[in-house]
Amino acid sequence: MSRQAVVVSPSPAPATSVNTLVLLLCQVLGIASVVSVQFAGSVVGERLARDMRLATLPVAVLVLSSALGTWPASQLMRRFGRKPCFIAAALLSAGCLALAARAVDRSDLPLFCAAVSGVGLHGAFVQQYRFAILEGQESHRAPRLLTMIQLASALGIVPGISLFGLLEGRTSSELPSALLVLSALQVVAALAFASYRPQEARVAEASAAPEAGARALYWPMVAMGAGAFLVMSLIMVPTPLQMCGVEQSSIRQAGWVIEVHLLSMYLPSLSVGALLKRMSIAALQGLGLLFLLAGFVISLAPGLEGHLVGLSLVGVGWCYVFVTATTLVARSRSGPERFRAQGVNDLCVFAASGAASLSSGALLAALGWSGLVHLGVALVLGLMALALRVHRASRPAPAQGGARL
């Protein structure tokens, strides 16, 4: 039997406002550390390992450690609450970034990968920020809040871009210092979480009451979010290797392409609220899949332009698919059950992204760029078939605030 929506009293409003500000700040700082390692990981890996097949190993370790950390993260937060777990994760990242700086100084790939694994574990908690920001909030505010958290992610990309630029010429004299700066930023994040105010269970359950349509779509949306990460990682991670190692482009050009791609992943979230007033969530998800398909096709074009335009469209498509899938996952469960549902979702997302990151270097070496892109096209077509099937079967009803299933 469905529960009646509980009207939340105005008293929690100051707490939710403080929490929103804290989570947005820490999203910027958390994404800065994760993206920095993701940017620099493949190039640093190639230099330290001297083997292109192992070049993406640090990035794969980053993503896989995030995947392995998602379930423990959700269970720890279920038992101890979000605040102490968020603080501990930020401090872990700070220590591991300092260790990564030491590893670069010593040209020690195993130590660098060990440090990266800690940053990846922190990433599992960072992914929970998008669910934490919805707690204590009304359902119709979800798209706007998710837009804000996506924009905070876009701001967090800037330090990663700067770090990537330091690798021009394959020198690493400034890289350890940059990693130490990022370590200090994670200490700032831990201090910021001292102001975080945990929401009462009554407020969380009232604001996150499950919707029947979204509940039925939980597993398909988990698959959709994981699939979006898989296809995006499949083309993003090996792009610097293809540009710098095969096409002999400069690292600066590769950094520019990845910068535009990552901004394309987050900035289109500004349009999500307006689009959901004019179309259903299913239609917006379909639009995202079309962008993904177009991006892969255009990536077949040789040269800087093909990479730039193709990855930009892939970023836009990922944004629309991921935000719509996350919205439905967040609506599908409430109360203590939400931690398990969110943990399973993020485990699937990171596992898919980790598999793509781990295999992308080997796939590039075995299939070449054209073969890798054609594989991505086939996977996107599979996601389109899944979306068409589940949304046709669900016959969605209008949701509060104009956002329809």
Coordinates of C-alpha atoms in Angstrom, one line a residue:
M1 CA 0.0 0.0 0.0
S2 CA 1.4 3.4 -0.9
R3 CA 2.1 5.8 1.9
Q4 CA 0.7 9.3 2.0
A5 CA 3.2 12.0 1.5
V6 CA 4.1 13.6 4.8
V7 CA 4.3 17.4 4.8
V8 CA 7.7 18.4 6.1
S9 CA 7.6 21.3 8.6
P10 CA 9.7 24.4 7.8
S11 CA 12.0 23.7 10.7
P12 CA 14.5 21.5 8.8
A13 CA 14.9 24.2 6.1
P14 CA 18.0 25.9 7.6
A15 CA 19.7 22.5 8.0
T16 CA 19.0 21.5 4.4
S17 CA 20.3 24.8 3.2
V18 CA 23.5 24.4 5.1
N19 CA 23.8 20.8 3.9
T20 CA 23.3 21.9 0.3
L21 CA 26.1 24.4 0.5
V22 CA 28.5 22.0 2.3
L23 CA 27.8 19.2 -0.2
L24 CA 28.3 21.6 -3.2
L25 CA 31.6 22.8 -1.9
C26 CA 32.8 19.2 -1.1
Q27 CA 31.6 18.0 -4.5
V28 CA 33.9 20.6 -6.1
L29 CA 36.8 19.5 -3.9
G30 CA 36.1 15.8 -4.2
I31 CA 35.7 15.8 -8.0
A32 CA 39.0 17.8 -8.2
S33 CA 41.0 14.9 -6.6
V34 CA 39.3 12.1 -8.6
V35 CA 39.4 13.9 -11.9
S36 CA 43.0 15.0 -11.5
V37 CA 44.1 11.4 -11.1
Q38 CA 41.8 10.3 -14.0
F39 CA 43.4 13.0 -16.2
A40 CA 46.9 12.3 -15.3
G41 CA 46.7 8.6 -14.6
S42 CA 47.1 7.2 -18.1
V43 CA 50.0 9.5 -19.0
V44 CA 51.8 8.9 -15.7
G45 CA 51.1 5.2 -16.1
E46 CA 52.6 5.1 -19.5
R47 CA 55.7 6.9 -18.4
L48 CA 56.2 4.7 -15.3
A49 CA 55.3 1.4 -16.8
R50 CA 56.8 2.1 -20.3
D51 CA 54.1 -0.2 -21.8
M52 CA 50.9 1.2 -23.4
R53 CA 49.0 -2.0 -22.3
L54 CA 49.6 -0.9 -18.7
A55 CA 49.2 2.8 -19.2
T56 CA 45.5 2.8 -18.2
L57 CA 46.2 0.7 -15.0
P58 CA 46.1 3.7 -12.6
V59 CA 42.8 4.9 -14.0
A60 CA 41.4 1.3 -13.9
V61 CA 42.6 1.0 -10.2
L62 CA 40.9 4.3 -9.5
V63 CA 37.6 3.2 -10.9
L64 CA 37.7 -0.3 -9.6
S65 CA 38.5 0.8 -6.1
S66 CA 35.5 3.2 -6.3
A67 CA 33.4 0.2 -7.5
L68 CA 34.6 -2.0 -4.6
G69 CA 34.0 0.8 -2.1
T70 CA 30.4 1.6 -3.1
W71 CA 28.8 -1.2 -1.1
P72 CA 30.9 -0.7 2.1
A73 CA 30.3 3.0 1.8
S74 CA 26.5 2.6 1.7
Q75 CA 26.6 0.2 4.7
L76 CA 28.9 2.4 6.7
M77 CA 26.6 5.3 6.2
R78 CA 23.6 3.2 7.1
R79 CA 25.3 2.3 10.4
F80 CA 27.2 5.5 11.4
G81 CA 25.5 8.2 9.3
R82 CA 26.7 10.3 6.4
K83 CA 28.7 12.9 8.4
P84 CA 31.4 10.8 10.0
C85 CA 31.8 8.7 6.9
F86 CA 32.2 11.8 4.6
I87 CA 34.8 13.3 7.0
A88 CA 36.8 10.0 7.2
A89 CA 36.7 9.6 3.4
A90 CA 38.0 13.1 2.8
L91 CA 40.9 12.6 5.2
L92 CA 41.7 9.2 3.5
S93 CA 41.9 11.0 0.1
A94 CA 44.2 13.7 1.6
G95 CA 46.6 11.0 2.8
C96 CA 46.5 9.1 -0.4
L97 CA 47.1 12.1 -2.6
A98 CA 50.2 12.9 -0.5
L99 CA 51.3 9.3 -1.0
A100 CA 50.8 9.6 -4.8
A101 CA 53.1 12.7 -4.8
R102 CA 55.7 10.5 -3.1
A103 CA 55.2 7.8 -5.7
V104 CA 55.7 10.2 -8.6
D105 CA 58.9 11.4 -7.0
R106 CA 60.2 7.8 -6.7
S107 CA 58.9 6.8 -10.2
D108 CA 57.1 3.9 -8.4
L109 CA 54.1 2.6 -10.3
P110 CA 52.9 0.1 -7.7
L111 CA 53.0 2.8 -5.0
F112 CA 51.2 5.2 -7.3
C113 CA 48.5 2.6 -8.0
A114 CA 48.1 1.9 -4.2
A115 CA 47.7 5.6 -3.5
V116 CA 45.2 5.9 -6.4
S117 CA 43.1 3.1 -4.8
G118 CA 42.6 5.3 -1.8
V119 CA 41.4 8.2 -3.9
G120 CA 39.1 5.8 -5.6
L121 CA 37.6 4.7 -2.3
H122 CA 37.0 8.4 -1.5
G123 CA 35.3 8.6 -4.9
A124 CA 32.7 6.0 -3.7
F125 CA 31.6 8.5 -1.0
V126 CA 31.7 11.5 -3.3
Q127 CA 29.2 9.7 -5.5
Q128 CA 26.8 9.5 -2.5
Y129 CA 26.8 13.4 -2.4
R130 CA 24.2 13.4 -5.1
F131 CA 21.8 11.3 -3.0
A132 CA 22.6 13.1 0.2
I133 CA 21.7 16.5 -1.3
L134 CA 18.2 15.2 -2.0
E135 CA 17.5 14.2 1.6
G136 CA 15.1 16.5 3.4
Q137 CA 14.0 18.1 0.1
E138 CA 10.7 18.0 -1.8
S139 CA 10.5 15.5 -4.7
H140 CA 10.0 18.2 -7.4
R141 CA 13.3 19.9 -6.4
A142 CA 15.3 16.8 -7.4
P143 CA 16.2 17.8 -11.0
R144 CA 17.3 21.3 -9.8
L145 CA 19.4 19.9 -7.0
L146 CA 21.0 17.4 -9.3
T147 CA 21.8 20.2 -11.7
M148 CA 23.5 22.1 -8.9
I149 CA 25.6 19.1 -8.0
Q150 CA 26.5 18.5 -11.6
L151 CA 27.7 22.1 -11.9
A152 CA 29.8 21.7 -8.8
S153 CA 31.3 18.7 -10.6
A154 CA 32.1 20.9 -13.5
L155 CA 33.9 23.4 -11.3
G156 CA 35.9 20.5 -9.8
I157 CA 37.3 19.7 -13.2
V158 CA 39.4 22.9 -13.3
P159 CA 42.1 21.7 -10.9
G160 CA 42.3 18.4 -12.8
I161 CA 42.8 20.3 -16.1
S162 CA 45.6 22.3 -14.6
L163 CA 47.3 19.2 -13.3
F164 CA 47.0 17.6 -16.7
G165 CA 48.7 20.6 -18.3
L166 CA 51.7 20.2 -16.1
L167 CA 52.5 16.9 -17.9
E168 CA 53.4 18.8 -21.2
G169 CA 56.8 17.6 -22.2
R170 CA 56.5 14.5 -20.0
T171 CA 58.2 16.3 -17.0
S172 CA 57.0 15.6 -13.5
S173 CA 58.9 18.1 -11.4
E174 CA 55.7 20.1 -10.5
L175 CA 53.3 17.2 -10.4
P176 CA 54.1 16.1 -6.8
S177 CA 53.5 19.7 -5.6
A178 CA 50.1 19.8 -7.4
L179 CA 49.1 16.5 -5.8
L180 CA 50.0 18.0 -2.4
V181 CA 47.8 21.0 -3.1
L182 CA 44.9 18.7 -3.9
S183 CA 45.7 16.8 -0.6
A184 CA 45.3 20.1 1.3
L185 CA 42.0 20.7 -0.4
Q186 CA 40.6 17.4 0.9
V187 CA 41.5 18.5 4.4
V188 CA 39.4 21.6 3.8
A189 CA 36.6 19.3 2.7
A190 CA 36.8 17.3 5.9
L191 CA 36.6 20.6 7.9
A192 CA 33.6 21.8 5.9
F193 CA 31.7 18.6 6.8
A194 CA 31.9 19.6 10.5
S195 CA 29.0 21.9 9.6
Y196 CA 26.9 19.2 8.0
R197 CA 23.7 18.5 9.8
P198 CA 22.3 14.9 9.5
Q199 CA 18.6 14.8 8.6
E200 CA 16.2 13.1 10.8
A201 CA 14.9 9.8 9.5
R202 CA 11.4 11.2 9.5
V203 CA 12.4 14.0 7.1
A204 CA 14.4 11.7 4.8
E205 CA 11.5 9.3 4.5
A206 CA 8.9 12.0 3.9
S207 CA 11.0 13.6 1.1
A208 CA 12.0 10.4 -0.6
A209 CA 8.8 8.4 -0.6
P210 CA 9.1 5.9 -3.4
E211 CA 7.0 6.4 -6.5
A212 CA 5.4 3.3 -8.0
G213 CA 6.6 3.9 -11.6
A214 CA 10.1 4.7 -10.5
R215 CA 10.2 1.6 -8.3
A216 CA 9.4 -0.6 -11.2
L217 CA 12.1 1.0 -13.3
Y218 CA 14.9 0.6 -10.6
W219 CA 16.8 -2.2 -12.2
P220 CA 16.5 -0.9 -15.8
M221 CA 17.7 2.5 -14.6
V222 CA 20.6 0.9 -12.8
A223 CA 21.6 -0.8 -16.1
M224 CA 21.1 2.5 -18.0
G225 CA 23.3 4.5 -15.6
A226 CA 26.0 1.7 -15.6
G227 CA 25.8 1.5 -19.4
A228 CA 26.2 5.2 -19.8
F229 CA 29.4 5.2 -17.7
L230 CA 30.7 2.1 -19.6
V231 CA 30.4 3.6 -23.1
M232 CA 31.6 7.0 -22.0
S233 CA 34.7 5.5 -20.2
L234 CA 35.4 3.2 -23.2
I235 CA 36.1 6.2 -25.4
M236 CA 37.3 8.8 -22.9
V237 CA 40.1 6.9 -21.2
P238 CA 42.1 5.8 -24.3
T239 CA 41.6 9.2 -26.1
P240 CA 44.9 10.7 -24.7
L241 CA 46.7 7.5 -25.7
Q242 CA 45.3 7.6 -29.2
M243 CA 46.0 11.3 -29.7
C244 CA 49.5 11.4 -28.1
G245 CA 50.8 7.9 -28.8
V246 CA 49.3 7.1 -32.2
E247 CA 48.4 10.5 -33.8
Q248 CA 51.4 12.3 -32.3
S249 CA 49.2 15.2 -31.0
S250 CA 50.5 17.3 -28.2
I251 CA 49.5 16.6 -24.6
R252 CA 48.0 20.1 -24.5
Q253 CA 45.7 19.3 -27.4
A254 CA 44.7 16.0 -25.7
G255 CA 44.1 17.9 -22.5
W256 CA 41.9 20.4 -24.3
V257 CA 39.8 17.6 -25.8
I258 CA 39.3 16.0 -22.4
E259 CA 38.5 19.3 -20.8
V260 CA 35.8 20.1 -23.3
H261 CA 34.5 16.6 -22.9
L262 CA 34.2 16.8 -19.2
L263 CA 32.6 20.2 -19.3
S264 CA 30.1 18.8 -21.8
M265 CA 29.3 16.1 -19.3
Y266 CA 28.2 18.6 -16.6
L267 CA 27.2 21.9 -18.1
P268 CA 24.2 20.6 -20.0
S269 CA 22.6 19.8 -16.7
L270 CA 21.6 23.5 -16.6
S271 CA 19.0 22.6 -19.2
V272 CA 17.6 19.6 -17.5
G273 CA 15.0 21.4 -15.4
A274 CA 13.7 23.4 -18.5
L275 CA 13.6 20.3 -20.7
L276 CA 11.7 18.2 -18.1
K277 CA 8.9 20.8 -18.2
R278 CA 8.5 20.1 -21.9
M279 CA 9.2 16.4 -22.2
S280 CA 9.1 13.2 -20.1
I281 CA 12.1 11.7 -18.4
A282 CA 11.9 8.9 -20.9
A283 CA 12.1 11.3 -23.8
L284 CA 15.1 13.2 -22.3
Q285 CA 16.8 9.9 -21.8
G286 CA 16.2 9.0 -25.4
L287 CA 17.7 12.3 -26.5
G288 CA 20.8 11.6 -24.4
L289 CA 21.2 8.2 -26.2
L290 CA 20.9 9.9 -29.5
F291 CA 23.7 12.3 -28.5
L292 CA 25.8 9.3 -27.4
L293 CA 25.3 7.6 -30.8
A294 CA 26.2 10.7 -32.7
G295 CA 29.3 11.3 -30.6
F296 CA 30.6 7.8 -31.3
V297 CA 29.9 8.1 -35.1
I298 CA 31.7 11.5 -35.3
S299 CA 34.7 10.2 -33.4
L300 CA 35.5 8.0 -36.4
A301 CA 36.6 11.2 -38.2
P302 CA 40.4 11.6 -38.1
G303 CA 42.2 14.5 -36.4
L304 CA 41.6 16.9 -33.6
E305 CA 38.1 17.9 -34.8
G306 CA 36.8 14.4 -34.7
H307 CA 37.9 13.8 -31.2
L308 CA 36.8 17.3 -30.0
V309 CA 33.2 17.2 -31.5
G310 CA 32.7 13.5 -30.9
L311 CA 33.7 13.5 -27.2
S312 CA 31.7 16.7 -26.7
L313 CA 28.5 15.0 -27.9
V314 CA 29.3 11.9 -25.9
G315 CA 29.6 14.1 -22.8
V316 CA 26.2 15.7 -23.4
G317 CA 24.6 12.3 -24.0
W318 CA 26.1 10.9 -20.8
C319 CA 24.7 13.9 -18.8
Y320 CA 21.1 13.4 -19.9
V321 CA 21.2 9.6 -19.5
F322 CA 22.9 9.7 -16.2
V323 CA 20.8 12.4 -14.6
T324 CA 17.5 10.8 -15.7
A325 CA 18.6 7.4 -14.5
T326 CA 19.8 8.9 -11.1
T327 CA 16.5 10.7 -10.7
L328 CA 14.5 7.5 -11.1
V329 CA 16.8 5.5 -8.8
A330 CA 16.6 8.2 -6.1
R331 CA 12.7 8.1 -6.3
S332 CA 12.5 4.4 -6.2
R333 CA 13.4 3.7 -2.6
S334 CA 13.0 5.4 0.8
G335 CA 14.1 5.0 4.4
P336 CA 16.9 2.6 5.4
E337 CA 16.3 0.7 2.1
R338 CA 17.6 3.7 0.2
F339 CA 21.2 3.0 1.3
R340 CA 21.2 -0.5 -0.1
A341 CA 19.6 0.6 -3.3
Q342 CA 22.0 3.5 -3.8
G343 CA 25.0 1.2 -2.9
V344 CA 23.9 -1.4 -5.4
N345 CA 23.4 1.3 -8.1
D346 CA 26.9 2.8 -7.6
L347 CA 28.5 -0.6 -7.4
C348 CA 27.1 -1.4 -10.9
V349 CA 28.0 2.0 -12.2
F350 CA 31.6 1.8 -11.1
A351 CA 32.0 -1.8 -12.0
A352 CA 31.0 -1.0 -15.6
S353 CA 33.2 2.1 -15.8
G354 CA 36.1 0.1 -14.2
A355 CA 35.7 -2.7 -16.8
A356 CA 35.8 -0.2 -19.6
S357 CA 38.8 1.7 -18.1
L358 CA 40.8 -1.6 -17.5
S359 CA 40.2 -3.0 -20.9
S360 CA 40.3 0.2 -23.0
G361 CA 44.1 0.2 -23.5
A362 CA 44.1 -3.4 -24.5
L363 CA 41.1 -2.9 -26.8
L364 CA 42.8 0.1 -28.4
A365 CA 45.9 -2.0 -29.1
A366 CA 43.9 -5.0 -30.4
L367 CA 41.1 -3.3 -32.4
G368 CA 42.6 0.1 -33.2
W369 CA 40.7 3.3 -32.9
S370 CA 38.1 2.4 -35.5
G371 CA 37.3 -1.0 -34.0
L372 CA 37.0 0.5 -30.5
V373 CA 34.5 3.2 -31.7
H374 CA 32.5 0.6 -33.6
L375 CA 32.3 -1.5 -30.4
G376 CA 31.0 1.6 -28.6
V377 CA 28.3 2.2 -31.3
A378 CA 27.0 -1.4 -30.8
L379 CA 26.8 -0.9 -27.0
V380 CA 24.9 2.4 -27.4
L381 CA 22.4 0.7 -29.8
G382 CA 21.9 -2.0 -27.1
L383 CA 21.1 0.8 -24.5
M384 CA 18.7 2.3 -26.9
A385 CA 16.9 -1.0 -27.3
L386 CA 16.7 -1.4 -23.5
A387 CA 15.3 2.1 -23.0
L388 CA 12.7 1.6 -25.7
R389 CA 11.5 -1.6 -24.2
V390 CA 11.2 -0.5 -20.6
H391 CA 9.7 2.9 -21.2
R392 CA 7.1 1.5 -23.6
A393 CA 6.1 -1.1 -21.0
S394 CA 6.0 1.4 -18.0
R395 CA 3.3 3.8 -19.4
P396 CA 4.5 6.6 -17.0
A397 CA 2.2 9.0 -15.2
P398 CA 2.9 12.7 -14.6
A399 CA 5.0 13.4 -11.6
Q400 CA 5.1 16.4 -9.2
G401 CA 6.7 19.6 -10.5
G402 CA 6.2 18.8 -14.2
A403 CA 8.8 16.1 -14.5
R404 CA 7.1 13.1 -16.0
L405 CA 8.4 9.5 -16.0

